[in-house]
Coordinates of C-alpha atoms and ligand atoms in Angstrom, one line a residue:
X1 CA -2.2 8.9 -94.6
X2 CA -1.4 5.0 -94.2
X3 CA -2.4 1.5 -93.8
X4 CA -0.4 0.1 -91.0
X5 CA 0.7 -3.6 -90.3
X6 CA 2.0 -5.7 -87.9
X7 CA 3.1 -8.8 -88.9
X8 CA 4.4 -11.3 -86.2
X9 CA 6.1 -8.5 -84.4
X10 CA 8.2 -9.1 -81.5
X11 CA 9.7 -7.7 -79.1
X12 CA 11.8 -9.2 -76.1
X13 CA 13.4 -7.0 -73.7
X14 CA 16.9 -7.9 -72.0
X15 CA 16.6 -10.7 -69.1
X16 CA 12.8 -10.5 -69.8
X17 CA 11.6 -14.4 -69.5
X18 CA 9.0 -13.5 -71.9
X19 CA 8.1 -11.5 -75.2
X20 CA 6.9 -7.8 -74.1
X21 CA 4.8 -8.5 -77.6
X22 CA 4.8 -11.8 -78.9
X23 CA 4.2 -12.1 -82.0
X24 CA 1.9 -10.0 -82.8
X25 CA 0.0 -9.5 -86.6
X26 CA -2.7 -6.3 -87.1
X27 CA -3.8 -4.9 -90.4
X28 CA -4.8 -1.5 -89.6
X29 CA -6.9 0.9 -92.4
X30 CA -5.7 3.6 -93.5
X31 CA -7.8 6.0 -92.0
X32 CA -9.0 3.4 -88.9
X33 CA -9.0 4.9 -85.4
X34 CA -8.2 1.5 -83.7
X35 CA -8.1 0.9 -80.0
X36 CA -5.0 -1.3 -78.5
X37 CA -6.8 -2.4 -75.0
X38 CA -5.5 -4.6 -71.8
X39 CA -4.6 -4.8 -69.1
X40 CA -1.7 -3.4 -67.6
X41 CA 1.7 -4.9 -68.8
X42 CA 0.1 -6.8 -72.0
X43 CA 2.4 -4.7 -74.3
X44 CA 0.3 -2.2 -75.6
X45 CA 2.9 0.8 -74.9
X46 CA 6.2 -1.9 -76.2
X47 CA 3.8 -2.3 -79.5
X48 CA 2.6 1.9 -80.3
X49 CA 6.9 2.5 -79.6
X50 CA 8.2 -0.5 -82.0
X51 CA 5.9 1.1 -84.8
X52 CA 7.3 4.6 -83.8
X53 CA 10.8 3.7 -83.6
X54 CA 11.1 4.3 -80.3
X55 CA 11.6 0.6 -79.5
X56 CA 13.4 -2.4 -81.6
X57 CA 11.5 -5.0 -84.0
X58 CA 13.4 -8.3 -82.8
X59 CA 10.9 -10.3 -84.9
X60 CA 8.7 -10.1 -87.7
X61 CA 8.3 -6.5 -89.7
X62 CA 6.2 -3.3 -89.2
X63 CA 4.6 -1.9 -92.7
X64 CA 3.4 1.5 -92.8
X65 CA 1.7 2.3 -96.0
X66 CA 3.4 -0.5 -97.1
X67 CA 6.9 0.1 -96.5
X68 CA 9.0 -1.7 -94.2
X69 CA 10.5 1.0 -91.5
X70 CA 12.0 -1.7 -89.9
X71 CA 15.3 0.6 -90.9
X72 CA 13.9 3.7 -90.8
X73 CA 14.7 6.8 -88.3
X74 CA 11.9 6.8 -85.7
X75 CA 11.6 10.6 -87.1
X76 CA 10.7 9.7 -90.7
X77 CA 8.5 7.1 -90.4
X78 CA 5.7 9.7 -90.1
X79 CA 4.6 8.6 -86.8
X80 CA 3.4 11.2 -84.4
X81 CA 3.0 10.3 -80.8
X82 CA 1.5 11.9 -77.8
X83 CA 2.1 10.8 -74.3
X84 CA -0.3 9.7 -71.1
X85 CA -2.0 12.7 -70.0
X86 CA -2.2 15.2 -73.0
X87 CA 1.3 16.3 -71.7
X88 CA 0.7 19.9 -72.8
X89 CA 3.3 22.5 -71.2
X90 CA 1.3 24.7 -68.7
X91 CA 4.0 27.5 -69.0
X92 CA 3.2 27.4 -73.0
X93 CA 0.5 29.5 -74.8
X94 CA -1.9 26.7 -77.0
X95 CA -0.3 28.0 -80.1
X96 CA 3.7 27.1 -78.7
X97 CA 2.4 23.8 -77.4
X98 CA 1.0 23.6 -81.4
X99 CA 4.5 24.5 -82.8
X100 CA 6.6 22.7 -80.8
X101 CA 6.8 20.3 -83.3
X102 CA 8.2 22.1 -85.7
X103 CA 10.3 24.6 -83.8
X104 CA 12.4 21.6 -82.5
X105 CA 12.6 20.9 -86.4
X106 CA 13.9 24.0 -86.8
X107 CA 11.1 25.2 -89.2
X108 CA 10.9 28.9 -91.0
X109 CA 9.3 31.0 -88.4
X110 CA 7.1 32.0 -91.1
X111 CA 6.1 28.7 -92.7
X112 CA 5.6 27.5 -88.8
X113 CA 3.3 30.2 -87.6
X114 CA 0.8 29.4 -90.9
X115 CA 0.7 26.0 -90.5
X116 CA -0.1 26.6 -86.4
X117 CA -3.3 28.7 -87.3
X118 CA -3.9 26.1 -90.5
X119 CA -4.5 23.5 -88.0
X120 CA -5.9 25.4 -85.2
X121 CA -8.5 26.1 -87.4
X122 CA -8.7 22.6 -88.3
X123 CA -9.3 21.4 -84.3
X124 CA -11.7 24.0 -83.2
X125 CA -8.7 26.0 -81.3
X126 CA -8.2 28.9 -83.2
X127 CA -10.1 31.2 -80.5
X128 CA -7.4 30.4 -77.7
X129 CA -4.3 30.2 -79.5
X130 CA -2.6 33.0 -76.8
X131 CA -4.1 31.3 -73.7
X132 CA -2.1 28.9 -71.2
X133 CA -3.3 25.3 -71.1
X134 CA -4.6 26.1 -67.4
X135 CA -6.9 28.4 -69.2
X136 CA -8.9 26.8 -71.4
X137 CA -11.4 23.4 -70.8
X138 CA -11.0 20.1 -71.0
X139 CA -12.5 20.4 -74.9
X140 CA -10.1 22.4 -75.7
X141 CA -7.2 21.0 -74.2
X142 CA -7.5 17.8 -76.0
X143 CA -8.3 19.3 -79.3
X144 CA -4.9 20.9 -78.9
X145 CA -2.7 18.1 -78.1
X146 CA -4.4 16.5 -81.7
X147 CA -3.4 20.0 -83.1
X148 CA 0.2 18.9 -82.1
X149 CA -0.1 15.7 -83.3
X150 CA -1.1 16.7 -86.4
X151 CA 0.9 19.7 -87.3
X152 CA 3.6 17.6 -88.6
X153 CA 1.6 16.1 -91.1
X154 CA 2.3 12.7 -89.9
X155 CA 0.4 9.8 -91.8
X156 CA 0.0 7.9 -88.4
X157 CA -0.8 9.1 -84.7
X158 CA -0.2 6.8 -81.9
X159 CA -2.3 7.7 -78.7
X160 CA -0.6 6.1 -75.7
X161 CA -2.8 6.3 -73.1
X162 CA -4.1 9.9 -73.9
X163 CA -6.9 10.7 -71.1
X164 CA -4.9 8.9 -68.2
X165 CA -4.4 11.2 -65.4
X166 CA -6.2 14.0 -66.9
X167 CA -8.9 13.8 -64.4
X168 CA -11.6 13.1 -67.4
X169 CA -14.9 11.3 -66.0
X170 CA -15.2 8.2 -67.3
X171 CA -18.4 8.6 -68.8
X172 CA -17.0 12.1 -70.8
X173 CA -14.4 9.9 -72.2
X174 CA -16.7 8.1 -75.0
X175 CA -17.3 12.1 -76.1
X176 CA -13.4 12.8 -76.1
X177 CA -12.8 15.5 -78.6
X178 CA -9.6 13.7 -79.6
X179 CA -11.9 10.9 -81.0
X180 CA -14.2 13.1 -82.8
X181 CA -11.3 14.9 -84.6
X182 CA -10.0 11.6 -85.6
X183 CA -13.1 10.9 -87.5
X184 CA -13.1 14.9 -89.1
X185 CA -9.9 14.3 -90.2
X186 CA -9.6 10.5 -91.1
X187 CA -6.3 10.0 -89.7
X188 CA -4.7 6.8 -89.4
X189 CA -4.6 6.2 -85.1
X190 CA -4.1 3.9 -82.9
X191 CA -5.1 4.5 -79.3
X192 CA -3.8 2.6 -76.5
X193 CA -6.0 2.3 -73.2
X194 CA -6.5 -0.1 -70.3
X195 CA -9.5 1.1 -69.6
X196 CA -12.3 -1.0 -71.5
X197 CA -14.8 1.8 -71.4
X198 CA -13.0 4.1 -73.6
X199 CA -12.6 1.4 -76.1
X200 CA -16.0 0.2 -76.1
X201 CA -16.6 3.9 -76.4
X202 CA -14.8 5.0 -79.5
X203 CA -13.0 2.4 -81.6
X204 CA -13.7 1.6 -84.7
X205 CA -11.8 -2.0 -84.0
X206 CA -10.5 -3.0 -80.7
X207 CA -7.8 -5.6 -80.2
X208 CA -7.3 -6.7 -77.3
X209 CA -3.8 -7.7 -75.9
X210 CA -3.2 -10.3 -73.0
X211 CA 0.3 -11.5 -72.0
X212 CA 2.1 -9.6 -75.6
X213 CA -0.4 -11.5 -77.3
X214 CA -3.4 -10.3 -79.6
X215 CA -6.5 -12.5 -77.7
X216 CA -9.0 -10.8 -80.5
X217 CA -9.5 -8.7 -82.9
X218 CA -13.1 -7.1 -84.1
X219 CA -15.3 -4.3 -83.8
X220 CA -16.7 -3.5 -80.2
X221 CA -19.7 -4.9 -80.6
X222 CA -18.3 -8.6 -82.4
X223 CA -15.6 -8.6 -79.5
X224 CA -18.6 -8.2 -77.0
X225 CA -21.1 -10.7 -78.5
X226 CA -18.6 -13.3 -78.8
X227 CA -15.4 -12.9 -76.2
X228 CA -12.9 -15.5 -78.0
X229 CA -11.1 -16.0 -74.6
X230 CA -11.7 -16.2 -70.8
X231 CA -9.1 -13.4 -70.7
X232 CA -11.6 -11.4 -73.2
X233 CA -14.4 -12.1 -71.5
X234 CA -13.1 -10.9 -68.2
X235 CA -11.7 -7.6 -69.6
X236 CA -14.5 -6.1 -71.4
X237 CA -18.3 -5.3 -69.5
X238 CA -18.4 -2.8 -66.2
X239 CA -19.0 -5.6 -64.3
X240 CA -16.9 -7.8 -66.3
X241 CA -18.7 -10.9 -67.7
X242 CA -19.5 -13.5 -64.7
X243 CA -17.2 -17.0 -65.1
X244 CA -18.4 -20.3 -63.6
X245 CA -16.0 -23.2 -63.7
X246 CA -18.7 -26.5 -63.8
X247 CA -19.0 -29.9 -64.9
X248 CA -19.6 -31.0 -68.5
X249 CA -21.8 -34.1 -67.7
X250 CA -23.8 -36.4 -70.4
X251 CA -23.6 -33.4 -73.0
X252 CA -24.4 -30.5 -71.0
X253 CA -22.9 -28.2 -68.6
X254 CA -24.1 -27.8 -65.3
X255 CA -24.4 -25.1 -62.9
X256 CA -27.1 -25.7 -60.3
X257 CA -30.0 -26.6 -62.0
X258 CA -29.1 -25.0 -65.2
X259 CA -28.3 -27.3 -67.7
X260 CA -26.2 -25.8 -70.7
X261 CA -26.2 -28.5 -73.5
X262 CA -23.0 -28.9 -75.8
X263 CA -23.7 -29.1 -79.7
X264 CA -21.1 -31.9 -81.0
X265 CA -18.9 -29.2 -82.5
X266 CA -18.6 -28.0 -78.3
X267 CA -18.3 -31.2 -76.9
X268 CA -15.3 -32.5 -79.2
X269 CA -13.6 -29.3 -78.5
X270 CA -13.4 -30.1 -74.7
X271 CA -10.0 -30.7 -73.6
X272 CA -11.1 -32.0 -69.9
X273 CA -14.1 -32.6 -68.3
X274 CA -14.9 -28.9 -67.1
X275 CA -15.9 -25.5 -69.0
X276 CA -16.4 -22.1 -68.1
X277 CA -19.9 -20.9 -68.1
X278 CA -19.8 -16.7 -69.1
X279 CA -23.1 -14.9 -68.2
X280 CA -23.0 -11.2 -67.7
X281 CA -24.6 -9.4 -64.9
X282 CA -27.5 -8.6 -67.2
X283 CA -28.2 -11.3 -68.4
X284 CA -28.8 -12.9 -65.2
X285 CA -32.3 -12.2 -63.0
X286 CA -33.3 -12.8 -59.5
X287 CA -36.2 -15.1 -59.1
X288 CA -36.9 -18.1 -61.2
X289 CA -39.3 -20.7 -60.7
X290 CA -37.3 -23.5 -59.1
X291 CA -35.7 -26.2 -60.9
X292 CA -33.7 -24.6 -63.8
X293 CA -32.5 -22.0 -61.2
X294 CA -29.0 -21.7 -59.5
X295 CA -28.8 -21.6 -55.9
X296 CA -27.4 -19.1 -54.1
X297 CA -26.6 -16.4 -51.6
X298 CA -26.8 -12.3 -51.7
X299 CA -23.2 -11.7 -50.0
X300 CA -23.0 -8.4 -51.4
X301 CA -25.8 -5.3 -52.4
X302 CA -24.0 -2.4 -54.3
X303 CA -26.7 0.8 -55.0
X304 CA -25.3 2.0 -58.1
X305 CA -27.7 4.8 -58.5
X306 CA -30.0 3.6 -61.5
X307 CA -30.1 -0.2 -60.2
X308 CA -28.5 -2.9 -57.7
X309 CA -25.5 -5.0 -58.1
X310 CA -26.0 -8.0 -56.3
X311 CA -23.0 -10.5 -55.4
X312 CA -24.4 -14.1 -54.8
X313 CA -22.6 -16.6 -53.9
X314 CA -22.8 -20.4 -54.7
X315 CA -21.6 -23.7 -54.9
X316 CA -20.3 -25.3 -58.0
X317 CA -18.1 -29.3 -57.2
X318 CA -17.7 -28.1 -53.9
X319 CA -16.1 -24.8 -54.7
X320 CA -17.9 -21.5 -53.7
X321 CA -18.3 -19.2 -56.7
X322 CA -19.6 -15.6 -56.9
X323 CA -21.9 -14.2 -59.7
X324 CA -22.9 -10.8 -59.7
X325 CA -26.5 -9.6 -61.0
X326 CA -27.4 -6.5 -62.2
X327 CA -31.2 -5.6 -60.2
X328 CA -33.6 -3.3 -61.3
X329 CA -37.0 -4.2 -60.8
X330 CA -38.2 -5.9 -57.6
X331 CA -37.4 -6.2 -53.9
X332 CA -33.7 -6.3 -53.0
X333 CA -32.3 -8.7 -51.2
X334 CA -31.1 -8.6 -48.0
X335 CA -27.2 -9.4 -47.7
X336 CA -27.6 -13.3 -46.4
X337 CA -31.4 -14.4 -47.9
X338 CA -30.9 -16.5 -50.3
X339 CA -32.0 -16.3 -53.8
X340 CA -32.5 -18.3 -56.6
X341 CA -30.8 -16.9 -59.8
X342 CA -32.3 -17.4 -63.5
X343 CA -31.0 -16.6 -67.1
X344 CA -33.3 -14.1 -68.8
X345 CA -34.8 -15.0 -71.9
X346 CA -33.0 -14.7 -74.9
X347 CA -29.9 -13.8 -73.2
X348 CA -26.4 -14.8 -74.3
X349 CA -24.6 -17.8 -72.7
X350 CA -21.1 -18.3 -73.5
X351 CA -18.8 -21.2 -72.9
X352 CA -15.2 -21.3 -72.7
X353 CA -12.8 -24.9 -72.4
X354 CA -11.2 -24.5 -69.0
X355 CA -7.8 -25.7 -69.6
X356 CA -7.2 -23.5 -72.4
X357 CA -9.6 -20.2 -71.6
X358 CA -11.0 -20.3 -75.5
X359 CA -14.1 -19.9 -76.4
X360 CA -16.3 -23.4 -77.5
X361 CA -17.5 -22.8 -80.9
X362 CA -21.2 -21.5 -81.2
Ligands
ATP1 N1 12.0 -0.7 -71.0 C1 11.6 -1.9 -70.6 N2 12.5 -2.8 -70.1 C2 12.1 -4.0 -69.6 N3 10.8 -4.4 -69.6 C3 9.9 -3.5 -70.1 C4 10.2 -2.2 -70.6 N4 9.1 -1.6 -71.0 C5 8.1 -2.5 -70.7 N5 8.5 -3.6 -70.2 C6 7.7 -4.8 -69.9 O1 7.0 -5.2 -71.0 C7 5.7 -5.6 -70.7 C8 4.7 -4.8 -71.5 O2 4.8 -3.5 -71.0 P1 3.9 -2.3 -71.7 O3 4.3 -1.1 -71.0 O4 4.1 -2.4 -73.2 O5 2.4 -2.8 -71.4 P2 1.1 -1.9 -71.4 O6 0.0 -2.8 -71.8 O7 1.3 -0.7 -72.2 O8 1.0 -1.5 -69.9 P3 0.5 -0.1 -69.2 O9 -0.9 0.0 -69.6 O10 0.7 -0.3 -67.8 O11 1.4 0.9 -69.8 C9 5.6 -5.5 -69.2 O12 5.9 -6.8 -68.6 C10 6.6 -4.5 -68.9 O13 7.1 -4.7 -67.5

C-alpha cells in the first residue's frame, strides 16, 4: 500500500486551448478511499490515467509511495484500474473475470488459481466463483470487480466511474459494496464520479474538480458546510445550493428584505459591488412575518414523495431569479400565489464575490 501525490500535475492534450488538468496538487493517505468529483469534462478521468500511466505528465510529478513514476511503465507502477460500469465479461465465470489479471501476465496456473480463491474469500465471492456475472446480484457483482482489482496486489486502485451504467439506484450507491471493501481492506483508492451523491456518500475526502482545476479539497461534510467556490456550491446538495446575485449596499447584502451584513474581513474582499448570496433549499421556509422576507412567486411545485420542492421566483436589480425551497410542513402553494420566503433559524448563509465565484471569508 501507498501514499499518493499529485503535485502541480498537468496535462494538455494536442490543439486543446486549455489544460485537461491544470495544475493540479493532492496528497492522498495511504490507505484513503478519496472521491475525484465534477462535472463532466473537469479532468477527473485525464487525472486517475496520468497516475496510471495511461496518460502523459506534461507538468509537475506524480509520487506514489513516494517515488516518482513519472518514468515508470504504466504496468509497474502498481496501479490497478477498473473501468465505467464494473466491465465484468458476461461470457466469463466470477473466478476468470478474477484471474484475468494474472492470466494476461502469464502467471503459473497453480500460483493463479490460489491467489483467485485467496481473494474471493477476501471479497465475500467465494460461493459463486463458477457462476456467470448475469448470475449473481448486484452485491456480488461489485465485490468481484474489487476482487480483480485486487488480485494483482496493486498498492493503488483507481475507480473511474465504477457504478455508471450499471443500473445501481442512486440511493443503493452510498451502500456500494466496492466501498465497504475498501474500508476491510485499507487500500489506497481513488474513485472518480460526477455524480455528487455517491461522493457525499462514501468518501473519506472529496475534491472537487472544475475546469482541470482542484476548486476544494476536504471531507464531505467541511466541503458542504463551507463550499469555497460558486462552482462548489452549485455541484454538491440534491437540489444544488440556491445562488442570488444582489447588491452589497452600506455593508450588507441585500436580497428583498433580507439584509446580509458584511464583517470588514467580507467587505475588503469584494472585488465589485455585487455578491452571491448561497442558501440551500432547506435552509429556506415559506412564510415569514413581512419585512425581513424575500418576495416572490411559486412558478413551480415538485411532490417529491416525503415533501415539496417549491420554485419561486423573484426579483433581484431588475433581474428575475429562482430559488427553490424544500416544503414540508404547511399548505402548498398554488403554482402563481405568491409567497413570502424566510431563512430559518440558525441556518447557514453563505456568500460568494461575484466576479471571481470564491467564497467571502466567514
Ligand atoms: N484523448 C483526449 N484527447 C483530447 N481531449 C481529451 C481527451 N480525453 C479527454 N479530453 C478532454 O479533456 C477534458 C477532461 O476530460 P476528462 O474525461 O478527464 O473529464 P471527466 O471529468 O473525467 O469527464 P467525464 O466524467 O465525462 O468522464 C475534457 O475537455 C475532454 O474533452
Amino acid at each position: 500500500m501507498a501514499d499518493v501525490r499529485f503535485i502541480d500535475a498537468t496535462r494538455v492534450f494536442h490543439g486543446a486551448w486549455r489544460p485537461a488538468v491544470d495544475g493540479v496538487s493532492i496528497d492522498v493517505r495511504d490507505g484513503e478511499l478519496l472521491v475525484l468529483t465534477g462535472p463532466s469534462g473537469s479532468g477527473k478521468s485525464t487525472l486517475l490515467r496520468m497516475l496510471a500511466g495511461l496518460e502523459p505528465v506534461d507538468r509537475g510529478t506524480v509520487l506514489i509511495g513516494g517515488k516518482d513514476v513519472g518514468r515508470t511503465a504504466p504496468d509497474k507502477r502498481g496501479v490497478s484500474m477498473i473501468f465505467q460500469g464494473f466491465a465484468l465479461f458476461p461470457n466469463q465465470t466470477i473466478r476468470e473475470n478474477i484471474a484475468l489479471p494474472l492470466t494476461m501476465r502469464k502467471s503459473s496456473v497453480k500460483s493463479a488459481a490460489a491467489r483467485v480463491q485467496q481473494v474471493a474469500e477476501l471479497c465475500g465471492v467465494a460461493d459463486h466463483l463458477n457462476a456467470k456475472p448475469d448470475a449473481v446480484g448486484y452485491d456480488v457483482r461489485q465485490r468481484t470487480t474489487m476482487a480483480r482489482a485486487i488480485v494483482r496486489r496493486p498498492d493503488v486502485v483507481c475507480l473511474d466511474e465504477p457504478l455508471a451504467g450499471s443500473g445501481t439506484p442512486h440511493m443503493m450507491r452510498g451502500r456500494s459494496p466496492i466501498a465497504a471493501l475498501q474500508r476491510e481492506l485499507g487500500i489506497t483508492t481513488l474513485y472518480a464520479t460526477c455524480s455528487s451523491v455517491d461522493a457525499w456518500q462514501i468518501a473519506d475526502r472529496i475534491a472537487v474538480l472544475d475546469g482541470g482545476r482542484v476548486q476544494q479539497l476536504g471531507t464531505p461534510a467541511e466541503v458542504f458546510a463551507a463550499p469555497a467556490t460558486i462552482a462548489v456550491a452549485q455541484f454538491l446538495g440534491e437540489p444544488g445550493m440556491n445562488l442570488v446575485t444582489a447588491p452589497a449596499v452600506d455593508g450588507a447584502v441585500r436580497l428583498g428584505g433580507l439584509a446580509v451584513p458584511l464583517t470588514p474581513a467580507q467587505a475588503a474582499a469584494l472585488t465589485g459591488p455585487r455578491a452571491v448570496i448561497g442558501v440551500r433549499p432547506e435552509d429556506l421556509a415559506i412564510g415569514s412575518d413581512g419585512a425581513e422576507g424575500i418576495r416572490a412567486t411559486a412558478v413551480l411545485v415538485r411532490d417529491t414523495g416525503r415533501d415539496y420542492l417549491v420554485t419561486a421566483r423573484t426579483v433581484v436589480d431588475g433581474v428575475e431569479s429562482d430559488l427553490v425551497v424544500r416544503h414540508a410542513g404547511g399548505p402548498v402553494p398554488a403554482k402563481g400565489e405568491g409567497v413570502v420566503l424566510g431563512v430559518r433559524t440558525g441556518a447557514a448563509l453563505h456568500l460568494f464575490d461575484a466576479g471571481s465565484g470564491v467564497r467571502l471569508p466567514d
